[in-house]
Short mmCIF file of C-alpha atoms in Angstrom, two decimals:
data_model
loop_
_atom_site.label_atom_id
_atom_site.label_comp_id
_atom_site.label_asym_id
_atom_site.label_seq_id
_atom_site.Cartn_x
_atom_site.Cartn_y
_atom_site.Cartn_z
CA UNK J 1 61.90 97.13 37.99
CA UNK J 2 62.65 94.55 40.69
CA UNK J 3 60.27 92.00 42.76
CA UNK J 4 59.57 93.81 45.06
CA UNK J 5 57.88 96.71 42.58
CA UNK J 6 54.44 96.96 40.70
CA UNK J 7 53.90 96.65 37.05
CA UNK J 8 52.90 100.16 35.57
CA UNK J 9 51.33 101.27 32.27
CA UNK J 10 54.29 103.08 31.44
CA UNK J 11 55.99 99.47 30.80
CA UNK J 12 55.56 98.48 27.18
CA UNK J 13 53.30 95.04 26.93
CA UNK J 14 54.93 91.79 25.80
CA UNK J 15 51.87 90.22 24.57
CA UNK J 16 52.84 87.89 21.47
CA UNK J 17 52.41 84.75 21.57
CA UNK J 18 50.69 84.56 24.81
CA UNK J 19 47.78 86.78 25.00
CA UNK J 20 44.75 84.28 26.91
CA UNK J 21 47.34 82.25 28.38
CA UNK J 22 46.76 81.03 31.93
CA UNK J 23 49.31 81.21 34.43
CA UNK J 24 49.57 79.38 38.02
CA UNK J 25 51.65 81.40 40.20
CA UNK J 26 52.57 79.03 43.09
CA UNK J 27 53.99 81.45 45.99
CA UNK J 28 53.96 81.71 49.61
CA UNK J 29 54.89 85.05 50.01
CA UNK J 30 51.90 87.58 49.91
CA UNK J 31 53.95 90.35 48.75
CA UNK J 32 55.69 88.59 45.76
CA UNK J 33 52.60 86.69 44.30
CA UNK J 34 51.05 90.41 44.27
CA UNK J 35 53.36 91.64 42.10
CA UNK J 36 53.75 89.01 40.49
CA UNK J 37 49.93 88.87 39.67
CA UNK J 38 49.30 92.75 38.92
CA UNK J 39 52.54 92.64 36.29
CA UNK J 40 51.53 89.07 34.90
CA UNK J 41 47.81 90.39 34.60
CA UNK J 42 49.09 94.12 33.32
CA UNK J 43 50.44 91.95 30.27
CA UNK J 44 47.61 89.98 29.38
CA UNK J 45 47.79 86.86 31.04
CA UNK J 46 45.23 85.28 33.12
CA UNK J 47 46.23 84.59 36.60
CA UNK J 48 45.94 82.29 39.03
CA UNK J 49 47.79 81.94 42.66
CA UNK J 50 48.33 79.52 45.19
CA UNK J 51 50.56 79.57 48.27
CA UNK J 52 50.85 75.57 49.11
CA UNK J 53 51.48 72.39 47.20
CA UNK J 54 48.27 71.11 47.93
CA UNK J 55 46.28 74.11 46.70
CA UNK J 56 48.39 74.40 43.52
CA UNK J 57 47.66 70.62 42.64
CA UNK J 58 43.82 71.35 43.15
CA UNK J 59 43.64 74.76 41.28
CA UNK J 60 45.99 72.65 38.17
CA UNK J 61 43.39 69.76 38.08
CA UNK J 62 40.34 72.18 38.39
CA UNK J 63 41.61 74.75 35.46
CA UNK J 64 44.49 73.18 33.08
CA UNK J 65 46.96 76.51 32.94
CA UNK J 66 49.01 76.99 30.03
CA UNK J 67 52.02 77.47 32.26
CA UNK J 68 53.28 77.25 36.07
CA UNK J 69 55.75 80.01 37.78
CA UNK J 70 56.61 78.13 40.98
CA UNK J 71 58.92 78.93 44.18
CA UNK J 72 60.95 76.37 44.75
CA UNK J 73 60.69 76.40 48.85
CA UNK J 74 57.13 76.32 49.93
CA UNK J 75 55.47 75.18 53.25
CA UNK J 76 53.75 72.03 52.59
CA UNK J 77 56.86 70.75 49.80
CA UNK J 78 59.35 71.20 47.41
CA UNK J 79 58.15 73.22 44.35
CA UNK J 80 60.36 70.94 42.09
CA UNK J 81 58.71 68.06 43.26
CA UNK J 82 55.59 70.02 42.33
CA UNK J 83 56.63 70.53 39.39
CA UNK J 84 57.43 67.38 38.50
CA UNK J 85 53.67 66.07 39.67
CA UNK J 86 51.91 68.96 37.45
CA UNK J 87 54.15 67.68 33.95
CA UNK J 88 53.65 64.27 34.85
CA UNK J 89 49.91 65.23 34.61
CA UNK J 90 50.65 67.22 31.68
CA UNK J 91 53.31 67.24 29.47
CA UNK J 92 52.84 70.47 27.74
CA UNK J 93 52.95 72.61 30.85
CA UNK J 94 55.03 75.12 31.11
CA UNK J 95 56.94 75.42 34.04
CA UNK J 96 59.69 78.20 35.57
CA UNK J 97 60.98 78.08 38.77
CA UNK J 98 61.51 81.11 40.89
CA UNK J 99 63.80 80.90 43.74
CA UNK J 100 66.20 82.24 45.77
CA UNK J 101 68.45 79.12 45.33
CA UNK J 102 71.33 80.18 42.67
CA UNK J 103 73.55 76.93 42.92
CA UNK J 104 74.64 75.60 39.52
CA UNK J 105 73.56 72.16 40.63
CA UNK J 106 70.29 73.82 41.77
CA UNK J 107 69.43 74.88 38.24
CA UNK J 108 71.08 71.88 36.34
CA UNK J 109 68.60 69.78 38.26
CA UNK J 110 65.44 72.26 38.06
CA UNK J 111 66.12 72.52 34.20
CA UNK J 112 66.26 68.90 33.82
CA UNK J 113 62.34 68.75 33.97
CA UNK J 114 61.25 72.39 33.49
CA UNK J 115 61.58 74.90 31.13
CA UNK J 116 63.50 78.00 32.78
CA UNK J 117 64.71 79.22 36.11
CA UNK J 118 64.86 82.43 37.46
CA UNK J 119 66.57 83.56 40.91
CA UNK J 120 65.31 85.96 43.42
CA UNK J 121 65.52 88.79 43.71
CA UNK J 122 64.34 89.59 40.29
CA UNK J 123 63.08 92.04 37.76
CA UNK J 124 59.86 92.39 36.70
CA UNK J 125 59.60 92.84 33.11
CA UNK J 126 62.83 90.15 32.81
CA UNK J 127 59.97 87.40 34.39
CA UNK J 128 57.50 88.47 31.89
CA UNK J 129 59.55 88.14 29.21
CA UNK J 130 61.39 85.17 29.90
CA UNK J 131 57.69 83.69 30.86
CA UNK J 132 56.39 84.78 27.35
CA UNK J 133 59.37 83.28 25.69
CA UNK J 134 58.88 79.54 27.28
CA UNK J 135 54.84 79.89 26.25
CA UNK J 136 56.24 81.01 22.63
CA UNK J 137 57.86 77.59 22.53
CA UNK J 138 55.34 75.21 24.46
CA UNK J 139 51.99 76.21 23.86
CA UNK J 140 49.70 73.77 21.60
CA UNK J 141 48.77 75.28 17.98
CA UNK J 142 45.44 73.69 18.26
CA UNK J 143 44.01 76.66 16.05
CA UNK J 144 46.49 75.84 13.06
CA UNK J 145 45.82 73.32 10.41
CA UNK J 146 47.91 70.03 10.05
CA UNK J 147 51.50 70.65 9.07
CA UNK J 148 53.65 68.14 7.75
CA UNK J 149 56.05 66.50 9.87
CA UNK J 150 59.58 67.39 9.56
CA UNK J 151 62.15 64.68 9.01
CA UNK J 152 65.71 63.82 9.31
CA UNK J 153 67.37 60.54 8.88
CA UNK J 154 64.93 58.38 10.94
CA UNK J 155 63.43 61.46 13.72
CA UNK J 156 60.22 62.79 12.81
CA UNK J 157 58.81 65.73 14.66
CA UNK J 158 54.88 66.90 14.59
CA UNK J 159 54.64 70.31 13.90
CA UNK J 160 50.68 69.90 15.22
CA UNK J 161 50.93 67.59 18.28
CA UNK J 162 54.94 68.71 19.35
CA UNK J 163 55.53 64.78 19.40
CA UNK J 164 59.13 63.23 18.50
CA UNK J 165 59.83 59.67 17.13
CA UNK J 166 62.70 57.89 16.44
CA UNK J 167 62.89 54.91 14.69
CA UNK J 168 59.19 54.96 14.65
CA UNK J 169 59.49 54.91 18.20
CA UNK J 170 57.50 58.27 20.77
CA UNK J 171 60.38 59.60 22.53
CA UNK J 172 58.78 62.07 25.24
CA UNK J 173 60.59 65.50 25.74
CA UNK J 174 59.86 68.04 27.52
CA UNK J 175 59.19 71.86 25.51
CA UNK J 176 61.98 72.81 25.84
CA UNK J 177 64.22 69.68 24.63
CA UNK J 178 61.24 69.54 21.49
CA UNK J 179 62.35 73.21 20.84
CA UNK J 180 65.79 72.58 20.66
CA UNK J 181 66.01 69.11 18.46
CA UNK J 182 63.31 70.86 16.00
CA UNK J 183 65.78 73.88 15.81
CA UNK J 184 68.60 71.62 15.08
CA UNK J 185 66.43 69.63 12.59
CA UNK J 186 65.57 72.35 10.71
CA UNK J 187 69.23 73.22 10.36
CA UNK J 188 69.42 70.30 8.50
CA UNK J 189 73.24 69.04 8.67
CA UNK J 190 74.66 72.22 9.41
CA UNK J 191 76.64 73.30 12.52
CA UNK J 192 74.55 75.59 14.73
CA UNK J 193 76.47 77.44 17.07
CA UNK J 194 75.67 77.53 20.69
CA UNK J 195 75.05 81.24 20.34
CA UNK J 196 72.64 80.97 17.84
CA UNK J 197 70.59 77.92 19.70
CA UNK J 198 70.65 80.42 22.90
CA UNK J 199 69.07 82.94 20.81
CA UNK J 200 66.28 81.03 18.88
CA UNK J 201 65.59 78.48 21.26
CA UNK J 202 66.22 80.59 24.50
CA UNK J 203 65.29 84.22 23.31
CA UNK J 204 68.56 85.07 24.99
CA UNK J 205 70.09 88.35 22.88
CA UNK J 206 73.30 88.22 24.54
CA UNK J 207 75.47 85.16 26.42
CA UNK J 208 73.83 84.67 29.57
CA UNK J 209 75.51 84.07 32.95
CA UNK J 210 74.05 80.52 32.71
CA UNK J 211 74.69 79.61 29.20
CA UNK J 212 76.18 76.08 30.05
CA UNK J 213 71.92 74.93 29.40
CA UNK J 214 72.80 74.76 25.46
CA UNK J 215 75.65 71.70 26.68
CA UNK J 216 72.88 70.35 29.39
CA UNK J 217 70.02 70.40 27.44
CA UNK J 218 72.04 68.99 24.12
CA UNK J 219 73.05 66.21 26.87
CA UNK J 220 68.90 65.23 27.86
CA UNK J 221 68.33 65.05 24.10
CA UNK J 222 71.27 62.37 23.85
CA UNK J 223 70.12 60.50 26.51
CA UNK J 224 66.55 59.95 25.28
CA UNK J 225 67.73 59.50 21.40
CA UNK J 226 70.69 57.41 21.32
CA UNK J 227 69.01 54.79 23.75
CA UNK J 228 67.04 54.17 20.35
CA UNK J 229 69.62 53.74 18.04
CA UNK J 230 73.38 55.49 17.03
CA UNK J 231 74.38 58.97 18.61
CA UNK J 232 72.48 61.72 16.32
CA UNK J 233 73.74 64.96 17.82
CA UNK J 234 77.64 66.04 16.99
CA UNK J 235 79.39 68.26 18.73
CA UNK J 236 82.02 70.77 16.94
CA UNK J 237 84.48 71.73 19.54
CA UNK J 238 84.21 75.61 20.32
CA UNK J 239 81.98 76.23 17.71
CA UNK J 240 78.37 74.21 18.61
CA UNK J 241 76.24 71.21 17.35
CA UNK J 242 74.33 69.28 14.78
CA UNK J 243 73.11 66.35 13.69
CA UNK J 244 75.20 63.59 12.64
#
């Protein structure tokens, strides 16, 4: 199914892990926040869409979503920059980025602050379940009881609150970077390799076309941890990473 289709109930639902979640869908084009909306609602999700900048900031203050699906080129501002405002404002947003703008440096710099990016034109289901994936990871367990926090050399990570210390020092990442360093702390010592990050962290089944984020997200964590003391993260040539 592409954009420019309508979800159907012969598509299977991807419901786990997000069923209840709220989604702002931040598009200018009628046609594509349509479909986006009837395929997004199809599969559980609440819904709700705004065409400008402005509107999107009022609709995030008014109603907290879980997550944010935004187009990058809108009429009143950049959707990145949008995106930016809304995590500022809340950390544990989810955000994706939908755009027709496929240039590497494009999505290095999208990805630096958000949690996925997807190009136009698109498939349906491939949005839903790429959405579903980044909630999976980022959405607060408030229901769950108190888990211990897991350790390794001096990080600690909070299972319950998704918050990251070092040297008993709050080191803010975003979901995405908090998904990855837990992965690689509960691996311990061991060498995790990068197709085995893209598959836990990234729900990617087979090498994507973009599968240089393992190397660019591994680089934000090292630029937020080893400003607090020696570099953590190793790197085993042609095989992947761990901690040192």
């Amino acid at each position: 199914m592409t954009g420019t289709e309508r979800a159907t109930p012969d598509h299977k639902r991807a419901t786990s892990g997000h069923e209840g979640a709220t989604v702002l869908v931040v598009e200018d084009e009628p046609s594509i926040a349509d479909v986006l909306t009837i395929a997004l609602r199809y599969h559980r999700f609440e819904v709700m869409t705004a065409g400008t900048v402005r509107d999107a900031l009022t609709l995030a203050e008014r109603t907290r979503p879980d997550a944010a699906l935004l187009d990058v080129m809108l009429p009143d501002g950049d959707g990145r920059a949008l995106g930016r405002e809304l995590r500022a404002r809340r950390p544990e947003l989810a955000l994706v980025f939908l755009t027709a703008r496929d240039a590497p440096a494009e999505i290095v710099g999208a990805l630096g602050f958000g949690d996925d990016y997807i190009t136009k034109p698109f498939d349906i289901e491939v949005v839903v379940a790429r959405l579903s994936a980044v909630l999976r990871r980022t959405r607060r367990a408030d229901v769950l009881p108190q888990r211990p926090p897991l350790r390794y050399g001096d990080l600690e990570l909070d299972e319950t609150t998704y918050s990251v210390c070092r040297a008993g020092r709050t080191v803010e990442l975003t979901p995405t970077e908090y998904a990855l360093l837990r992965f690689l702390v509960r691996n311990g010592g061991r060498v995790v390799p990068k197709e085995q990050l893209l598959r836990h962290v990234w729900q990617y089944e087979h090498t994507p076309a973009e599968s240089t984020v393992v190397e660019t997200y591994i680089s934000y964590l090292r630029r937020k941890l080893d400003t607090l003391g020696p570099p953590v993260i190793t790197t085993r040539r042609g095989v992947g990473y761990g901690l040192a």
